[in-house]
XYZ file of C-alpha atoms in Angstrom:
357
model
C -8.133 137.067 108.810
C -9.817 133.501 108.311
C -7.837 130.192 109.217
C -8.971 127.193 108.143
C -7.176 123.627 108.431
C -4.814 121.955 110.404
C -1.154 123.081 111.329
C 2.069 121.615 110.458
C 5.538 122.280 110.136
C 8.900 120.841 108.360
C 12.067 121.881 106.975
C 14.967 123.377 103.905
C 18.501 126.594 101.861
C 21.574 129.055 98.854
C 23.967 131.681 98.623
C 22.647 134.956 98.784
C 23.334 137.610 96.750
C 22.692 141.690 97.997
C 19.763 143.619 96.567
C 20.732 147.279 96.775
C 18.838 149.033 99.335
C 17.098 151.668 97.153
C 18.213 151.783 93.603
C 16.533 150.297 90.841
C 19.450 147.893 90.208
C 20.237 144.065 92.001
C 24.165 143.751 92.438
C 25.424 140.674 91.621
C 21.981 139.334 89.792
C 22.363 138.420 86.623
C 18.450 138.096 85.456
C 17.062 134.695 83.847
C 18.665 131.951 82.047
C 21.200 130.666 85.351
C 18.269 128.874 87.131
C 15.150 130.305 89.308
C 15.679 133.231 91.013
C 13.776 134.092 94.440
C 13.699 137.521 96.031
C 13.858 137.244 100.056
C 12.330 140.758 101.353
C 13.031 141.614 105.063
C 11.177 144.248 106.647
C 14.067 145.141 109.235
C 17.031 144.932 111.400
C 16.109 145.965 114.783
C 14.688 142.587 115.521
C 17.680 140.335 115.873
C 16.237 136.843 114.483
C 15.934 138.388 110.605
C 19.942 138.664 110.290
C 21.042 136.100 112.645
C 18.287 133.642 111.569
C 15.809 134.512 108.697
C 18.204 135.191 106.240
C 20.888 132.479 106.842
C 18.548 129.325 106.795
C 15.898 130.614 103.990
C 19.494 131.538 101.730
C 21.094 127.958 102.875
C 17.722 126.038 102.322
C 16.989 127.369 98.512
C 20.704 126.157 98.183
C 20.329 122.723 99.024
C 16.792 122.261 97.439
C 18.242 123.902 94.216
C 21.592 124.162 93.245
C 20.924 126.050 90.419
C 18.307 128.652 92.152
C 20.045 131.802 93.314
C 18.526 134.349 96.103
C 18.770 138.357 96.018
C 18.193 139.929 99.327
C 16.931 143.083 101.137
C 16.640 144.718 104.245
C 14.084 147.197 104.516
C 15.282 148.473 107.881
C 11.855 149.745 108.411
C 11.235 151.679 105.600
C 8.012 151.019 103.172
C 8.974 152.823 100.835
C 12.280 151.294 100.772
C 11.021 147.991 100.147
C 8.475 148.775 97.523
C 11.610 150.379 95.777
C 13.560 146.713 96.255
C 10.877 144.827 95.420
C 10.552 147.049 92.558
C 14.241 146.416 91.784
C 13.966 142.909 92.104
C 10.972 142.647 89.787
C 12.291 144.720 86.492
C 15.507 142.376 86.595
C 13.121 139.460 86.310
C 13.204 137.037 89.378
C 10.262 134.422 89.567
C 9.659 134.659 93.319
C 8.943 137.543 95.833
C 9.469 135.930 99.374
C 8.180 139.097 101.370
C 8.242 140.069 104.831
C 5.744 143.274 104.515
C 7.305 146.143 106.633
C 3.156 147.412 106.129
C 0.678 145.435 105.207
C -1.469 147.798 103.434
C 1.663 149.402 101.468
C 2.927 145.947 100.697
C -0.744 145.049 98.682
C 0.757 147.512 96.032
C 3.960 145.070 95.479
C 2.020 141.962 95.244
C -0.374 143.435 92.427
C 2.471 144.240 90.811
C 4.174 141.420 91.158
C 0.991 139.471 90.105
C 0.586 141.915 86.947
C 4.103 140.723 85.952
C 3.468 136.951 86.521
C 5.591 136.524 89.490
C 4.686 133.983 92.446
C 4.655 135.747 95.895
C 5.304 134.160 98.990
C 4.065 136.417 102.112
C 6.184 135.594 104.529
C 6.029 135.877 108.659
C 3.178 138.609 107.691
C 0.171 138.108 105.619
C -0.954 140.862 103.574
C -4.934 141.028 103.190
C -6.681 141.546 100.091
C -3.831 140.933 97.600
C -3.173 138.416 95.494
C -0.927 135.991 97.067
C -0.153 132.662 96.172
C 0.891 131.203 99.529
C 1.538 132.833 103.337
C 4.048 130.757 105.752
C 3.991 132.345 109.427
C 3.379 131.430 113.108
C -0.032 131.658 114.441
C 0.032 135.595 115.935
C -3.045 135.245 117.571
C -1.904 132.460 119.360
C 1.548 133.866 120.233
C -0.853 136.803 122.069
C -2.630 134.282 123.725
C 0.054 132.713 125.299
C 1.711 135.725 126.255
C -1.636 136.855 127.869
C -2.495 133.441 129.422
C 0.856 133.972 131.446
C 0.323 137.298 132.476
C -3.164 136.539 133.755
C -2.243 133.295 135.709
C 0.851 135.206 137.216
C -1.206 138.406 138.405
C -4.368 137.200 139.264
C -6.653 139.636 141.246
C -5.197 142.721 141.025
C -5.789 145.547 143.416
C -8.563 148.080 142.981
C -6.995 151.173 140.435
C -4.289 149.005 139.401
C -3.722 147.314 135.697
C -1.429 146.309 133.145
C 0.524 148.672 130.674
C 0.129 146.895 126.901
C 2.855 147.524 124.663
C 1.789 146.389 121.214
C 4.142 146.071 117.932
C 4.067 147.991 114.779
C 0.546 149.492 114.325
C 1.040 148.727 110.376
C 2.253 145.114 111.088
C -0.690 142.678 110.224
C 1.721 140.102 112.789
C 1.355 142.771 115.357
C -2.724 142.918 115.016
C -2.751 139.724 115.096
C -0.574 139.102 118.202
C -2.795 142.052 119.960
C -5.949 139.962 119.142
C -4.915 137.170 121.172
C -3.676 138.856 124.306
C -6.886 141.027 124.365
C -8.511 138.159 124.047
C -7.404 136.406 127.166
C -7.270 139.843 128.939
C -11.017 140.563 127.961
C -12.094 137.311 129.513
C -9.981 137.753 132.616
C -11.367 140.650 133.158
C -7.634 142.335 133.712
C -7.344 145.635 133.612
C -5.635 147.310 131.386
C -4.123 150.756 132.289
C -2.914 152.089 129.023
C -1.877 150.585 125.862
C 0.590 152.017 122.985
C 1.294 150.934 119.098
C 4.998 150.394 119.057
C 6.418 152.482 115.848
C 8.514 150.292 113.880
C 8.862 147.882 117.085
C 11.764 150.648 117.890
C 12.562 149.660 121.620
C 13.376 152.920 122.128
C 10.109 153.873 121.660
C 8.344 151.442 123.690
C 11.159 152.825 126.669
C 10.091 156.315 126.345
C 6.176 155.445 126.053
C 6.652 153.141 129.450
C 9.146 156.002 131.329
C 5.959 158.425 131.006
C 3.277 156.317 131.759
C 5.197 155.144 135.044
C 5.416 158.407 135.890
C 2.040 158.990 135.518
C 0.402 156.002 137.011
C 3.740 155.112 139.307
C 2.598 151.731 141.492
C -0.448 150.864 139.930
C 1.367 149.140 137.030
C 1.575 145.789 138.408
C 2.396 144.121 135.128
C 3.181 145.362 131.017
C 2.391 143.234 128.286
C 5.286 143.283 125.978
C 4.727 142.493 122.158
C 8.176 141.134 121.721
C 11.708 140.709 123.125
C 13.031 143.769 122.119
C 10.373 145.940 123.895
C 10.371 144.022 126.710
C 14.379 145.034 127.428
C 13.372 148.580 126.417
C 10.200 147.953 129.584
C 12.307 146.543 131.831
C 14.937 149.070 131.440
C 12.260 151.568 131.908
C 11.056 149.430 134.980
C 13.816 149.434 136.444
C 14.870 153.065 136.029
C 11.792 154.199 138.050
C 13.012 151.781 141.192
C 10.485 148.992 139.977
C 13.162 146.013 141.564
C 12.185 143.440 141.803
C 10.481 144.123 138.157
C 6.999 143.798 138.208
C 5.565 140.940 135.506
C 6.970 141.381 131.686
C 6.079 139.390 128.576
C 8.056 138.899 125.737
C 8.136 136.608 122.573
C 10.777 135.982 119.801
C 13.342 133.700 122.410
C 15.819 136.325 121.549
C 19.660 135.488 123.982
C 19.023 138.846 125.553
C 15.322 137.657 126.720
C 16.527 134.552 127.778
C 18.728 135.801 129.682
C 16.327 138.204 131.509
C 14.389 134.797 132.354
C 17.314 133.394 133.851
C 17.541 136.287 136.105
C 13.688 136.763 136.532
C 13.339 140.252 135.136
C 11.104 138.675 131.947
C 8.213 136.529 133.153
C 8.603 134.570 129.581
C 8.761 135.102 125.634
C 7.669 132.705 123.126
C 9.197 130.842 120.873
C 9.653 130.202 117.088
C 11.082 127.735 115.154
C 12.004 130.311 113.025
C 15.026 128.158 111.493
C 11.736 125.721 110.645
C 9.762 129.120 109.427
C 12.788 129.847 107.041
C 13.416 126.728 105.808
C 9.694 125.638 104.767
C 9.177 128.837 103.054
C 12.243 128.076 100.823
C 11.086 124.746 100.101
C 7.397 126.384 98.802
C 9.275 128.987 97.035
C 11.530 126.697 95.167
C 8.446 124.441 93.958
C 6.678 127.948 93.569
C 9.882 129.147 91.568
C 9.604 125.440 89.004
C 6.122 126.330 88.653
C 4.693 123.278 90.827
C 1.540 123.778 92.434
C 1.814 124.317 96.307
C -1.193 123.226 98.537
C -1.556 124.690 101.811
C -2.156 122.986 105.240
C -4.511 126.328 106.109
C -6.615 128.248 104.200
C -6.208 132.054 105.269
C -8.344 134.495 103.310
C -8.474 132.008 100.697
C -4.897 131.997 100.205
C -2.809 128.032 100.728
C -1.125 128.794 103.744
C 1.415 127.022 106.345
C 0.753 128.473 110.298
C 3.249 126.863 112.575
C 2.852 126.300 116.489
C 4.448 129.054 118.785
C 5.578 127.522 122.432
C 5.613 129.793 125.806
C 8.893 129.577 127.606
C 9.214 130.577 131.354
C 12.421 130.176 133.202
C 12.143 126.949 133.879
C 11.796 125.831 130.544
C 15.339 127.808 129.700
C 17.032 124.283 130.129
C 15.041 122.431 127.703
C 15.612 125.629 125.065
C 19.203 125.107 125.745
C 19.618 121.599 125.285
C 17.571 121.951 121.969
C 20.308 124.015 120.860
C 18.222 127.218 120.612
C 20.911 129.186 122.254
C 24.120 128.244 123.913
C 25.099 127.891 127.725
C 27.924 129.692 127.574
C 26.057 132.339 125.185
C 23.531 132.692 127.914
C 25.315 132.155 131.332
C 28.085 134.971 131.011
C 29.498 136.364 133.956
C 26.648 138.793 134.771
C 24.327 135.594 134.610
C 26.825 132.885 136.069
C 25.358 132.492 139.332
C 21.632 133.097 138.538
C 21.909 130.274 135.384
C 23.801 127.750 138.777
C 20.844 128.525 140.607
C 18.582 126.908 138.184
C 20.862 123.864 137.580
C 22.626 124.890 133.784
C 25.851 123.326 133.833
C 27.838 126.407 133.405
C 31.345 125.847 131.290
C 34.776 127.100 133.249
C 37.377 129.373 131.735
């Protein structure tokens, strides 16, 4: 992807209706006539943020910006064919805008082309769709996410012994976001000369697949593995489980990204080196604002040009153990959710005020 211009951030919200999983109908959707309609199509639910943050924030933001608008929602469960069926159902029943977080970037091109043929605007959300007639794109800078992860790993490892190196646990091979993150981390790792022993594209970002692969590599490589690049917090948690099962305690440095609750707990305990926080609520709000404007037929200029598509790319931030207090102070997670009984002592060591009782 070619990025041109500046980056920005912003804010916004609706009542969500449900889109049937694979069928050609949309539950509760009455079609055009009551106000503009927006289909919000998310890729999977193994990553907790989609149902916990993206969906509620987006639907609430549409409602706030456009009380007469309504949202139809579907989650593809990691199945590209299912997402195709969900998109076709929404298009057949007359939505005005598709906000599409693609399961598979290549497969999603057909969705975008069909929408364009029907005169329906498409906003690519979180994942770009190459060579497709998109109307807008809203996401975080995936290459920068990878750079932040790589920089953290390189910084903590320094010079590694001869014959040693790191494992690379990437995201799904068909996910454009995973490709962007991979590009960023490899840029840093190559420049630093950090040895890579093996790498793996995790099917569907599935933690169990990542854990199986890491377990096999630890059996093969043993103590030569001095750190692991994990593309997100789900694969990081799986990697750490594999390392602990192999007796690698304390756990070697492991990266992550998404600032999930479990990952923040692992930062507190020292099991995870870092994560990357993205203000997903900000991304969802911005996408909702733009979707409403597209539904109303308004022009929406981009802050950035990505392969000719008007775009908004937001900046991610690295989070390490000493940043946890600030993260909690900003309300990303609540202290009592992070500092449960298992993590209370570690939280207190970090100076966090843990509520009693």
